[in-house]
Tab-separated table of C-alpha atoms and ligand atoms in Angstrom:
chain	number	residue	atom	x	y	z
Z	1	MET	CA	0.088	0.013	-0.002
Z	2	LYS	CA	1.131	3.296	-1.053
Z	3	LEU	CA	1.015	6.143	1.733
Z	4	GLU	CA	-0.808	9.496	0.756
Z	5	LEU	CA	1.459	12.192	-0.122
Z	6	HIS	CA	0.737	14.343	2.540
Z	7	TRP	CA	1.605	11.467	4.863
Z	8	GLN	CA	5.030	10.938	3.188
Z	9	ILE	CA	5.724	14.594	3.622
Z	10	LEU	CA	4.588	14.520	7.103
Z	11	ILE	CA	7.071	11.675	7.882
Z	12	GLY	CA	9.863	13.365	6.043
Z	13	MET	CA	9.438	16.626	8.154
Z	14	VAL	CA	9.325	14.774	11.430
Z	15	LEU	CA	12.316	12.380	10.311
Z	16	GLY	CA	14.165	15.748	9.037
Z	17	ALA	CA	13.483	17.391	12.664
Z	18	ILE	CA	14.338	14.574	14.743
Z	19	LEU	CA	17.775	14.297	12.677
Z	20	GLY	CA	18.351	17.998	12.792
Z	21	ILE	CA	17.718	18.208	16.490
Z	22	ALA	CA	19.922	15.247	17.277
Z	23	ALA	CA	22.952	17.009	15.383
Z	24	ASN	CA	22.166	20.183	16.780
Z	25	MET	CA	22.381	18.575	20.503
Z	26	ASN	CA	25.651	16.276	19.743
Z	27	LEU	CA	27.490	17.874	16.678
Z	28	SER	CA	27.316	21.669	17.338
Z	29	SER	CA	30.328	22.230	19.437
Z	30	ARG	CA	33.852	22.313	17.690
Z	31	GLU	CA	36.977	24.060	18.340
Z	32	THR	CA	39.701	24.192	15.738
Z	33	THR	CA	43.152	25.533	15.479
Z	34	LEU	CA	44.162	26.318	11.906
Z	35	ASN	CA	47.606	26.800	10.464
Z	36	ALA	CA	47.496	25.966	6.764
Z	37	GLY	CA	45.015	26.681	4.006
Z	38	LEU	CA	44.217	30.168	5.591
Z	39	PRO	CA	43.519	33.540	3.476
Z	40	SER	CA	46.593	35.349	2.607
Z	41	GLY	CA	48.425	37.243	5.164
Z	42	VAL	CA	46.577	35.319	8.215
Z	43	GLU	CA	49.172	33.185	10.150
Z	44	SER	CA	47.161	31.074	12.516
Z	45	ALA	CA	43.506	31.003	13.421
Z	46	THR	CA	41.039	29.364	15.861
Z	47	VAL	CA	37.529	28.924	15.042
Z	48	ARG	CA	35.033	28.348	18.390
Z	49	ASP	CA	31.616	27.154	17.018
Z	50	SER	CA	28.902	26.601	19.593
Z	51	THR	CA	25.314	26.452	19.357
Z	52	ASN	CA	24.755	30.109	20.485
Z	53	LEU	CA	28.274	31.430	19.955
Z	54	ILE	CA	30.794	31.486	17.153
Z	55	GLU	CA	34.259	32.933	17.949
Z	56	ILE	CA	36.847	33.430	15.216
Z	57	SER	CA	40.248	34.758	16.137
Z	58	TRP	CA	43.441	35.077	14.257
Z	59	THR	CA	46.826	36.645	13.816
Z	60	GLN	CA	47.605	38.637	10.998
Z	61	ASP	CA	50.994	40.819	10.844
Z	62	GLY	CA	51.356	40.172	14.454
Z	63	GLN	CA	48.251	41.388	15.586
Z	64	LEU	CA	45.548	39.461	17.127
Z	65	GLN	CA	41.900	39.907	15.850
Z	66	GLN	CA	38.590	38.413	16.880
Z	67	TRP	CA	35.013	38.621	15.588
Z	68	VAL	CA	32.070	37.055	17.600
Z	69	VAL	CA	28.627	35.962	15.998
Z	70	ASP	CA	26.143	35.905	18.840
Z	71	PRO	CA	22.289	35.629	17.711
Z	72	THR	CA	21.002	36.949	21.182
Z	73	GLY	CA	23.368	40.183	20.581
Z	74	LYS	CA	24.507	39.960	24.135
Z	75	THR	CA	28.136	39.934	23.301
Z	76	GLU	CA	29.871	43.303	23.077
Z	77	ASP	CA	30.704	44.062	19.361
Z	78	CYS	CA	29.224	40.913	17.896
Z	79	VAL	CA	27.181	40.404	14.630
Z	80	LEU	CA	24.142	38.509	14.666
Z	81	THR	CA	24.347	35.992	11.732
Z	82	VAL	CA	26.978	34.561	9.781
Z	83	SER	CA	25.514	36.464	6.666
Z	84	ASP	CA	26.396	39.583	8.689
Z	85	LEU	CA	29.840	38.427	9.058
Z	86	GLU	CA	30.331	37.777	5.480
Z	87	LYS	CA	29.557	41.565	4.950
Z	88	GLU	CA	31.457	43.156	7.870
Z	89	SER	CA	34.411	40.802	7.749
Z	90	PRO	CA	35.158	38.684	4.777
Z	91	THR	CA	38.346	37.376	6.103
Z	92	ALA	CA	36.786	36.143	9.455
Z	93	ALA	CA	33.977	34.360	7.250
Z	94	GLN	CA	36.312	32.795	5.238
Z	95	ILE	CA	38.231	31.436	8.200
Z	96	TYR	CA	34.953	30.374	9.593
Z	97	HIS	CA	33.836	28.538	6.507
Z	98	LEU	CA	37.167	26.283	6.927
Z	99	ALA	CA	35.922	24.974	10.394
Z	100	PRO	CA	32.295	25.109	11.006
Z	101	SER	CA	30.767	22.768	13.731
Z	102	TYR	CA	29.383	19.468	12.226
Z	103	ALA	CA	25.902	20.572	12.638
Z	104	HIS	CA	26.378	23.770	10.610
Z	105	MET	CA	28.109	21.663	8.000
Z	106	ILE	CA	25.529	19.111	7.656
Z	107	GLY	CA	22.701	21.752	7.985
Z	108	ASN	CA	24.259	23.726	4.932
Z	109	TRP	CA	24.676	20.825	2.902
Z	110	CYS	CA	21.064	19.930	3.343
Z	111	LYS	CA	19.726	23.406	2.505
Z	112	ARG	CA	21.869	23.181	-0.596
Z	113	ILE	CA	20.308	20.002	-1.577
Z	114	GLY	CA	16.994	20.556	-0.364
Z	115	GLY	CA	17.154	23.864	-2.353
Z	116	LEU	CA	17.142	21.900	-5.523
Z	117	PHE	CA	13.612	20.989	-4.879
Z	118	LEU	CA	12.753	24.598	-4.408
Z	119	ARG	CA	14.463	25.472	-7.464
Z	120	LEU	CA	12.220	23.097	-9.392
Z	121	LEU	CA	9.226	24.685	-7.954
Z	122	GLN	CA	10.559	28.032	-8.959
Z	123	MET	CA	11.375	26.728	-12.527
Z	124	VAL	CA	7.621	25.918	-13.080
Z	125	SER	CA	6.016	28.956	-11.038
Z	126	VAL	CA	6.042	31.567	-13.723
Z	127	PRO	CA	4.671	29.364	-16.701
Z	128	LEU	CA	2.293	27.745	-14.264
Z	129	ILE	CA	0.989	31.103	-13.215
Z	130	ILE	CA	0.373	32.691	-16.682
Z	131	ALA	CA	-1.092	29.469	-18.079
Z	132	SER	CA	-3.239	28.872	-14.967
Z	133	LEU	CA	-4.521	32.681	-14.976
Z	134	ALA	CA	-4.937	32.774	-18.885
Z	135	SER	CA	-7.156	29.465	-18.805
Z	136	GLY	CA	-9.030	30.779	-15.700
Z	137	VAL	CA	-9.623	34.315	-17.002
Z	138	LEU	CA	-10.544	33.225	-20.558
Z	139	GLY	CA	-12.777	30.623	-19.093
Z	140	LEU	CA	-14.947	32.993	-17.076
Z	141	GLY	CA	-16.031	34.369	-20.619
Z	142	GLY	CA	-16.536	37.897	-19.833
Z	143	ALA	CA	-14.876	40.994	-18.186
Z	144	GLY	CA	-18.223	41.580	-16.099
Z	145	ARG	CA	-17.626	38.346	-14.180
Z	146	PHE	CA	-14.050	38.974	-13.603
Z	147	GLY	CA	-14.658	42.407	-11.965
Z	148	ARG	CA	-17.124	40.730	-9.518
Z	149	MET	CA	-14.664	38.165	-8.741
Z	150	PHE	CA	-11.637	40.992	-8.223
Z	151	SER	CA	-13.885	42.676	-5.834
Z	152	LEU	CA	-14.669	39.779	-3.827
Z	153	THR	CA	-11.432	38.492	-3.493
Z	154	ILE	CA	-9.578	41.990	-2.286
Z	155	GLY	CA	-12.862	42.235	0.214
Z	156	TYR	CA	-11.800	38.819	1.595
Z	157	TYR	CA	-7.720	39.445	1.555
Z	158	LEU	CA	-8.666	42.817	3.428
Z	159	THR	CA	-11.047	41.209	6.054
Z	160	THR	CA	-8.982	38.296	6.796
Z	161	SER	CA	-6.000	40.519	7.288
Z	162	LEU	CA	-7.616	42.702	9.804
Z	163	LEU	CA	-9.065	40.032	11.601
Z	164	ALA	CA	-5.815	38.181	11.827
Z	165	ILE	CA	-4.095	41.649	13.133
Z	166	LEU	CA	-6.946	41.970	15.690
Z	167	THR	CA	-6.531	38.296	17.124
Z	168	GLY	CA	-2.789	39.304	17.203
Z	169	ILE	CA	-3.226	42.392	19.172
Z	170	VAL	CA	-5.651	40.937	21.807
Z	171	VAL	CA	-3.816	37.784	22.404
Z	172	THR	CA	-0.293	40.074	23.054
Z	173	ASN	CA	-2.454	42.295	25.224
Z	174	ILE	CA	-3.563	39.190	27.283
Z	175	ILE	CA	-0.060	37.411	27.697
Z	176	ASN	CA	2.203	40.591	27.785
Z	177	PRO	CA	5.209	38.854	26.677
Z	178	GLY	CA	7.518	41.700	26.665
Z	179	ILE	CA	6.498	42.701	30.414
Z	180	GLY	CA	8.841	41.361	33.367
Z	181	THR	CA	11.470	39.587	30.886
Z	182	ASP	CA	15.300	40.222	31.442
Z	183	LEU	CA	16.050	40.756	27.547
Z	184	ARG	CA	18.297	43.665	27.167
Z	185	LEU	CA	17.539	46.121	24.497
Z	186	ASP	CA	21.019	47.303	23.573
Z	187	VAL	CA	21.060	45.346	20.386
Z	188	ALA	CA	21.469	47.927	17.840
Z	189	LYS	CA	22.986	45.747	15.275
Z	190	ALA	CA	20.323	44.462	13.128
Z	191	GLN	CA	21.036	45.322	9.444
Z	192	VAL	CA	17.720	46.132	7.955
Z	193	ALA	CA	16.938	48.527	5.187
Z	194	SER	CA	14.094	50.943	6.126
Z	195	THR	CA	11.505	52.313	3.590
Z	196	SER	CA	8.524	54.417	4.317
Z	197	ILE	CA	5.150	53.165	3.948
Z	198	THR	CA	4.317	55.428	1.084
Z	199	GLU	CA	7.024	54.074	-0.828
Z	200	THR	CA	6.339	50.508	-0.219
Z	201	ILE	CA	2.927	50.957	-1.550
Z	202	MET	CA	3.536	52.839	-4.454
Z	203	GLY	CA	6.303	50.417	-5.328
Z	204	GLN	CA	3.633	47.775	-5.507
Z	205	VAL	CA	1.492	50.014	-7.669
Z	206	GLU	CA	4.252	50.510	-10.112
Z	207	ASN	CA	4.795	46.619	-10.378
Z	208	MET	CA	1.450	46.334	-11.340
Z	209	ILE	CA	2.388	48.391	-14.633
Z	210	PRO	CA	5.253	46.637	-16.055
Z	211	LYS	CA	7.462	48.922	-18.163
Z	212	ASN	CA	8.449	45.558	-20.012
Z	213	PRO	CA	6.078	42.321	-19.476
Z	214	PHE	CA	9.072	40.236	-20.917
Z	215	SER	CA	11.498	41.340	-18.340
Z	216	ALA	CA	8.860	41.141	-15.505
Z	217	ILE	CA	8.922	37.203	-16.787
Z	218	ALA	CA	12.467	37.190	-16.715
Z	219	ASN	CA	12.777	38.529	-13.071
Z	220	SER	CA	9.633	36.432	-11.899
Z	221	SER	CA	7.892	39.673	-10.702
Z	222	PHE	CA	4.661	38.153	-9.850
Z	223	LEU	CA	2.552	41.328	-9.600
Z	224	SER	CA	3.526	42.335	-13.103
Z	225	ILE	CA	2.884	39.117	-14.528
Z	226	ILE	CA	-0.458	38.823	-13.022
Z	227	SER	CA	-1.418	42.217	-14.046
Z	228	PHE	CA	-0.150	41.820	-17.686
Z	229	THR	CA	-1.693	38.545	-18.168
Z	230	ILE	CA	-5.357	39.638	-16.992
Z	231	LEU	CA	-5.042	42.866	-19.147
Z	232	PHE	CA	-4.035	40.812	-22.260
Z	233	CYS	CA	-6.782	38.070	-21.500
Z	234	ILE	CA	-9.546	40.724	-20.996
Z	235	PHE	CA	-8.625	42.141	-24.406
Z	236	VAL	CA	-8.583	38.668	-25.993
Z	237	LEU	CA	-12.305	38.392	-24.607
Z	238	GLN	CA	-12.978	42.019	-26.331
Z	239	VAL	CA	-11.523	40.890	-29.718
Z	240	GLY	CA	-13.640	37.549	-29.232
Z	241	GLY	CA	-14.395	35.022	-32.276
Z	242	THR	CA	-11.657	32.602	-33.591
Z	243	THR	CA	-8.850	34.749	-31.791
Z	244	GLN	CA	-10.497	34.010	-28.199
Z	245	ASP	CA	-11.135	30.317	-29.145
Z	246	ARG	CA	-7.437	29.793	-30.196
Z	247	PHE	CA	-5.953	31.832	-27.282
Z	248	ARG	CA	-8.372	29.726	-24.745
Z	249	SER	CA	-7.146	26.446	-26.182
Z	250	LEU	CA	-3.674	27.309	-26.259
Z	251	ALA	CA	-4.014	28.482	-22.535
Z	252	GLU	CA	-5.722	25.158	-21.683
Z	253	ASP	CA	-3.119	23.174	-23.284
Z	254	ALA	CA	-0.241	24.777	-21.501
Z	255	PHE	CA	-2.149	24.643	-18.207
Z	256	ALA	CA	-2.717	20.898	-18.642
Z	257	VAL	CA	1.228	20.312	-19.570
Z	258	MET	CA	2.412	22.508	-16.676
Z	259	MET	CA	-0.028	20.878	-14.239
Z	260	LYS	CA	1.395	17.455	-15.146
Z	261	LEU	CA	5.042	18.503	-14.864
Z	262	THR	CA	4.169	20.387	-11.327
Z	263	THR	CA	2.438	16.936	-10.280
Z	264	ALA	CA	5.810	15.127	-11.181
Z	265	ILE	CA	7.710	17.575	-9.260
Z	266	ILE	CA	5.201	17.631	-6.321
Z	267	LYS	CA	6.520	13.609	-5.525
Z	268	LEU	CA	9.645	14.830	-4.617
Z	269	ALA	CA	8.253	17.060	-1.816
Z	270	PRO	CA	8.858	14.622	0.986
Z	271	TYR	CA	12.679	14.450	0.341
Z	272	GLY	CA	12.706	18.230	-0.034
Z	273	VAL	CA	10.903	18.852	3.241
Z	274	PHE	CA	12.996	16.299	5.015
Z	275	LEU	CA	16.187	18.172	4.130
Z	276	LEU	CA	14.844	21.557	4.574
Z	277	MET	CA	13.829	20.414	7.998
Z	278	ILE	CA	17.154	19.227	9.001
Z	279	TYR	CA	18.647	22.247	7.893
Z	280	VAL	CA	16.413	24.304	9.936
Z	281	THR	CA	16.646	22.519	13.131
Z	282	ALA	CA	20.508	21.728	12.672
Z	283	THR	CA	21.572	25.058	12.637
Z	284	GLN	CA	19.219	27.060	15.333
Z	285	GLY	CA	20.904	28.178	18.336
Z	286	LEU	CA	18.446	26.776	20.984
Z	287	ALA	CA	19.000	29.036	24.243
Z	288	VAL	CA	17.767	31.893	22.417
Z	289	PHE	CA	14.423	30.258	21.998
Z	290	ARG	CA	13.875	30.339	25.835
Z	291	ALA	CA	14.552	33.881	26.411
Z	292	LEU	CA	11.804	34.551	23.552
Z	293	ALA	CA	9.550	31.919	24.700
Z	294	TRP	CA	6.461	34.028	25.697
Z	295	TYR	CA	6.783	36.128	22.398
Z	296	MET	CA	6.698	32.792	20.417
Z	297	VAL	CA	3.629	31.547	22.440
Z	298	ALA	CA	2.016	34.639	21.573
Z	299	VAL	CA	2.741	34.778	18.019
Z	300	GLY	CA	1.854	30.915	17.791
Z	301	MET	CA	-1.360	31.466	19.891
Z	302	GLY	CA	-2.555	34.011	17.430
Z	303	LEU	CA	-1.687	32.093	14.562
Z	304	ALA	CA	-3.581	29.215	15.873
Z	305	LEU	CA	-6.489	30.833	16.629
Z	306	HIS	CA	-6.713	32.516	13.309
Z	307	ALA	CA	-6.086	29.403	11.446
Z	308	PHE	CA	-8.125	26.772	13.402
Z	309	VAL	CA	-11.250	28.974	14.514
Z	310	THR	CA	-11.698	31.996	12.172
Z	311	LEU	CA	-10.591	30.864	8.691
Z	312	PRO	CA	-12.621	27.335	9.202
Z	313	ILE	CA	-15.608	29.385	10.417
Z	314	LEU	CA	-15.237	31.575	7.146
Z	315	VAL	CA	-15.111	28.370	5.076
Z	316	PHE	CA	-17.815	26.634	6.767
Z	317	ALA	CA	-20.079	29.714	6.733
Z	318	LEU	CA	-19.746	31.390	3.257
Z	319	ALA	CA	-18.111	28.598	1.276
Z	320	ARG	CA	-20.380	25.901	2.812
Z	321	ARG	CA	-17.536	23.385	2.727
Z	322	SER	CA	-15.934	21.408	5.487
Z	323	PRO	CA	-12.931	22.930	6.816
Z	324	PHE	CA	-11.420	19.718	7.912
Z	325	ALA	CA	-11.748	18.200	4.251
Z	326	LEU	CA	-10.019	21.395	2.785
Z	327	LEU	CA	-6.981	21.009	5.316
Z	328	ARG	CA	-6.638	17.630	4.492
Z	329	ALA	CA	-6.487	18.188	0.573
Z	330	MET	CA	-4.081	21.212	1.099
Z	331	MET	CA	-1.658	19.393	3.476
Z	332	PRO	CA	1.103	18.779	0.968
Z	333	ALA	CA	1.177	22.568	0.149
Z	334	LEU	CA	0.790	23.523	3.646
Z	335	LEU	CA	3.557	21.348	4.830
Z	336	THR	CA	5.628	22.458	1.824
Z	337	ALA	CA	5.041	26.347	2.990
Z	338	PHE	CA	6.166	25.509	6.592
Z	339	SER	CA	9.422	23.812	5.588
Z	340	SER	CA	10.234	26.163	2.895
Z	341	ALA	CA	9.069	29.471	4.551
Z	342	SER	CA	8.131	30.761	1.196
Z	343	SER	CA	4.608	31.315	-0.226
Z	344	SER	CA	5.987	31.857	-3.743
Z	345	ALA	CA	7.866	28.813	-3.927
Z	346	THR	CA	4.698	26.928	-2.653
Z	347	LEU	CA	2.466	28.205	-5.013
Z	348	PRO	CA	2.886	25.518	-7.673
Z	349	LEU	CA	1.695	22.924	-5.193
Z	350	THR	CA	-0.985	25.059	-3.976
Z	351	LEU	CA	-2.507	25.552	-7.323
Z	352	ASN	CA	-2.345	21.837	-7.930
Z	353	ASN	CA	-3.584	20.678	-4.508
Z	354	ILE	CA	-6.508	23.197	-4.675
Z	355	GLU	CA	-7.729	21.834	-8.032
Z	356	LYS	CA	-6.594	18.041	-7.896
Z	357	ARG	CA	-7.361	17.465	-4.393
Z	358	ALA	CA	-9.999	20.152	-3.096
Z	359	GLY	CA	-11.827	20.043	-6.366
Z	360	VAL	CA	-11.994	23.972	-6.798
Z	361	SER	CA	-12.324	25.526	-10.081
Z	362	ASN	CA	-9.308	26.683	-11.778
Z	363	ARG	CA	-11.207	29.809	-12.996
Z	364	VAL	CA	-11.289	30.999	-9.558
Z	365	SER	CA	-8.126	29.590	-7.726
Z	366	SER	CA	-5.747	30.648	-10.964
Z	367	PHE	CA	-6.649	34.346	-9.719
Z	368	VAL	CA	-7.063	34.250	-6.019
Z	369	LEU	CA	-4.045	31.884	-5.230
Z	370	PRO	CA	-1.166	33.873	-7.425
Z	371	LEU	CA	-2.588	37.342	-6.166
Z	372	GLY	CA	-2.858	35.961	-2.702
Z	373	SER	CA	0.715	34.485	-2.566
Z	374	THR	CA	2.019	37.973	-2.915
Z	375	ILE	CA	-0.232	40.421	-1.252
Z	376	ASN	CA	-2.803	38.241	1.134
Z	377	MET	CA	-0.628	37.526	4.157
Z	378	ASP	CA	-2.785	36.857	7.041
Z	379	GLY	CA	0.020	35.299	9.139
Z	380	THR	CA	2.732	37.715	8.321
Z	381	ALA	CA	0.049	40.702	9.324
Z	382	LEU	CA	-0.864	39.062	12.675
Z	383	TYR	CA	3.134	38.597	13.150
Z	384	GLU	CA	3.945	42.080	12.554
Z	385	ALA	CA	1.462	43.286	15.110
Z	386	VAL	CA	2.432	41.027	17.782
Z	387	ALA	CA	6.379	41.869	17.392
Z	388	VAL	CA	6.018	45.393	17.443
Z	389	LEU	CA	3.706	45.448	20.345
Z	390	PHE	CA	6.620	43.235	22.205
Z	391	ILE	CA	9.204	45.188	21.065
Z	392	GLY	CA	7.015	48.434	22.567
Z	393	GLN	CA	6.413	46.340	25.605
Z	394	LEU	CA	10.251	45.677	26.136
Z	395	ALA	CA	11.199	49.303	25.490
Z	396	PHE	CA	8.469	51.149	27.152
Z	397	GLY	CA	7.394	48.541	29.760
Z	398	ALA	CA	3.795	49.798	29.516
Z	399	ASP	CA	0.976	49.001	27.253
Z	400	PHE	CA	0.497	51.067	23.986
Z	401	THR	CA	-2.352	53.558	23.784
Z	402	ILE	CA	-5.519	52.659	21.576
Z	403	GLY	CA	-4.341	55.150	19.388
Z	404	GLN	CA	-1.140	53.837	18.812
Z	405	GLN	CA	-2.532	50.179	18.535
Z	406	ILE	CA	-4.719	51.274	15.667
Z	407	ALA	CA	-1.844	52.813	13.980
Z	408	ILE	CA	0.224	49.323	14.339
Z	409	ALA	CA	-2.956	47.558	13.043
Z	410	LEU	CA	-3.190	49.592	9.975
Z	411	THR	CA	0.523	49.734	9.045
Z	412	ALA	CA	0.838	45.949	9.729
Z	413	LEU	CA	-1.855	45.512	7.163
Z	414	LEU	CA	0.242	47.491	4.585
Z	415	ALA	CA	3.528	46.013	5.515
Z	416	SER	CA	1.823	42.569	4.840
Z	417	VAL	CA	0.683	43.508	1.586
Z	418	GLY	CA	4.335	44.805	0.753
Z	419	ALA	CA	5.982	41.725	1.961
Z	420	ALA	CA	7.327	39.369	-0.827
Z	421	GLY	CA	6.476	35.792	-0.570
Z	422	ILE	CA	9.885	34.862	0.453
Z	423	PRO	CA	11.970	33.814	3.609
Z	424	HIS	CA	12.038	36.665	6.128
Z	425	ALA	CA	10.329	39.222	3.968
Z	426	GLY	CA	7.862	40.102	7.065
Z	427	LEU	CA	10.992	40.608	9.243
Z	428	VAL	CA	12.322	43.301	6.697
Z	429	MET	CA	8.988	44.770	6.312
Z	430	MET	CA	8.724	45.316	10.043
Z	431	ALA	CA	10.981	48.477	9.907
Z	432	ILE	CA	7.817	50.354	8.361
Z	433	VAL	CA	5.551	49.163	11.547
Z	434	LEU	CA	8.230	49.996	14.096
Z	435	GLN	CA	8.569	53.753	12.391
Z	436	ALA	CA	5.075	54.069	12.523
Z	437	VAL	CA	4.940	54.281	16.483
Z	438	ASN	CA	8.263	55.799	16.893
Z	439	LEU	CA	10.359	52.751	17.718
Z	440	PRO	CA	13.957	52.390	16.712
Z	441	ILE	CA	14.127	49.963	14.109
Z	442	GLU	CA	17.435	48.302	15.583
Z	443	TYR	CA	15.269	46.907	18.138
Z	444	GLN	CA	14.213	44.145	15.681
Z	445	GLY	CA	17.631	42.540	16.497
Z	446	ILE	CA	16.173	40.949	19.222
Z	447	ILE	CA	13.980	38.869	17.602
Z	448	LEU	CA	15.891	37.877	14.748
Z	449	ALA	CA	17.179	34.901	16.216
Z	450	VAL	CA	13.782	33.131	16.219
Z	451	ASP	CA	12.450	34.741	13.062
Z	452	ARG	CA	13.021	31.377	10.972
Z	453	VAL	CA	10.956	29.204	12.992
Z	454	LEU	CA	8.013	31.519	13.363
Z	455	ASP	CA	8.334	32.281	9.664
Z	456	MET	CA	7.612	28.685	8.931
Z	457	PHE	CA	4.344	29.073	10.796
Z	458	ARG	CA	2.980	32.268	9.472
Z	459	THR	CA	4.115	31.242	6.062
Z	460	SER	CA	1.777	28.177	6.459
Z	461	VAL	CA	-1.084	30.542	7.784
Z	462	ASN	CA	-0.359	32.758	4.616
Z	463	VAL	CA	-1.140	30.084	2.124
Z	464	TRP	CA	-3.970	28.551	4.192
Z	465	SER	CA	-5.903	31.690	4.077
Z	466	ASP	CA	-5.383	31.884	0.241
Z	467	CYS	CA	-6.734	28.454	0.083
Z	468	CYS	CA	-9.880	29.185	2.300
Z	469	GLY	CA	-10.496	32.440	0.140
Z	470	THR	CA	-10.438	30.530	-2.828
Z	471	THR	CA	-13.293	28.396	-1.716
Z	472	VAL	CA	-15.196	31.429	-0.490
Z	473	VAL	CA	-14.894	33.292	-3.593
Z	474	GLU	CA	-15.602	30.286	-5.735
Z	475	ARG	CA	-18.699	29.533	-3.851
Z	476	ILE	CA	-20.034	33.179	-4.078
Z	477	THR	CA	-19.025	34.127	-7.696
Z	478	LEU	CA	-19.980	30.387	-9.241
Z	479	ARG	CA	-23.159	30.156	-7.218
Z	480	GLY	CA	-26.298	29.692	-9.280
Z	481	GLN	CA	-24.357	28.944	-12.370
Z	482	VAL	CA	-24.590	25.331	-13.977
Z	483	GLU	CA	-21.494	23.972	-13.101
Z	484	ALA	CA	-18.813	23.182	-15.979
Z	485	PRO	CA	-17.452	19.680	-16.269
Z	486	ASP	CA	-14.067	21.341	-15.397
Z	487	SER	CA	-15.245	22.904	-12.014
Z	488	PRO	CA	-16.632	20.393	-9.459
Z	489	VAL	CA	-17.548	21.751	-6.131
Z	490	ASP	CA	-18.028	20.271	-2.622
Z	491	THR	CA	-16.114	17.171	-3.568
Z	492	GLY	CA	-13.664	17.052	-0.700
Z	493	LEU	CA	-11.156	14.809	-1.662
Z	494	SER	CA	-10.231	13.497	-5.073
Z	495	GLY	CA	-6.816	11.685	-4.882
Z	496	ALA	CA	-3.496	13.692	-5.232
T	1	LIG	N1	7.935	34.084	4.480
T	1	LIG	C1	6.426	34.540	4.351
T	1	LIG	C2	5.754	34.063	3.032
T	1	LIG	O1	6.527	33.530	2.376
T	1	LIG	C3	6.555	35.886	4.219
T	1	LIG	C4	7.074	36.628	5.624
T	1	LIG	O2	8.334	36.552	5.902
T	1	LIG	O3	6.311	36.729	6.713
T	1	LIG	O4	4.817	34.109	2.906
């Protein structure tokens, strides 16, 4: 008997986590003295790599030099991550890469090889989005129907993101994760670029009007690709006649081929997820999790409430579907979102699962999912709100005023719209929210160390909200219509 795909992925995930944690616990300390193969000018060097601290020292021209990587930011004159070290001192980074701990070594190789699976997904994502969107819009048969679907989709995105933020704010006000901890705030070391809110939103609007659609395709600029494809298809419908028929059958053929290719790639998901989980669990410093435990509990609880209470209620009440059947059908996509922390990389799986396993019409999913993967991020919005309130509590000890909380809610919403569907995008956007309530952006250094883990959870919620939205929009837009043979509704599961 062959196990269903989501079970295979789940097993890969658990096995990867167990092996990664074992490597983290047993192989993460290593001290090496190096005398040969060093960068030019370096006479001798020592690398001390332990779970929560990396120290690199060397002598050059008779002078002793030292760099420390401390993800908690507690050591004086440290950097927070190895990527920061690569920027600040290439020599220190070069020496470190000669003798990292075995846990780091294993983790980095797993990231590299697991990354091949993500590359395969990235490879199919642009042609899949174009073919899927084109066959969806041309299948709708009229610009009027498209307009209705468009406003419903945007309405769903806004409502659920605001509900998520509200949940985050309420949970943080109850748990108060930043009150009474001994975390210090002198960690002005995060290197995150800051932009203003107007800049970010304007940038997104500009993205919707690509100067050159072909360069947008070459750069995988999702928003540009989506808007141009929709515009193109609307005008195909305007031309009508044989042109419309030819384009429609071309789009449907291309979509069928891309779907087959994606289905083949998805079979590799259990292995990809296994390797990515080893990478995450083997390379994370564990001590920092203790210090930030209450903050993580607040984010986790907020995400759980939104994912398991709010969204299922919407699916049940508005889409008239079983949320459990939908959750089960979308498991491969959700688990991949979890281990890759990227909604964009997961998109081919999401598109495939929703049509093949949940039986949602391609006419709706081809529009709601690609757009949702870039602008509908409930998990990210919730996380922004909780993180900024937490930092505020650390900085001022007291709760925020209602006015400040409203400012946080609105900017968190815009930041989540502006965040890309890639790992850590939410952290980068947080600068905007911090500025809105006059908190120094450097404070986010304190939550950097646990961001990857929280990113995995919020990305799954981002993808889950897109899936729930697809069923809601489908039910409302296609209600009352005679179902075409390609759009079964309410079928629950239908194979992998
Ligand atoms: N990683 C998230 C996503 O891809 C975005 C974020 O960092 O919050 O959906």
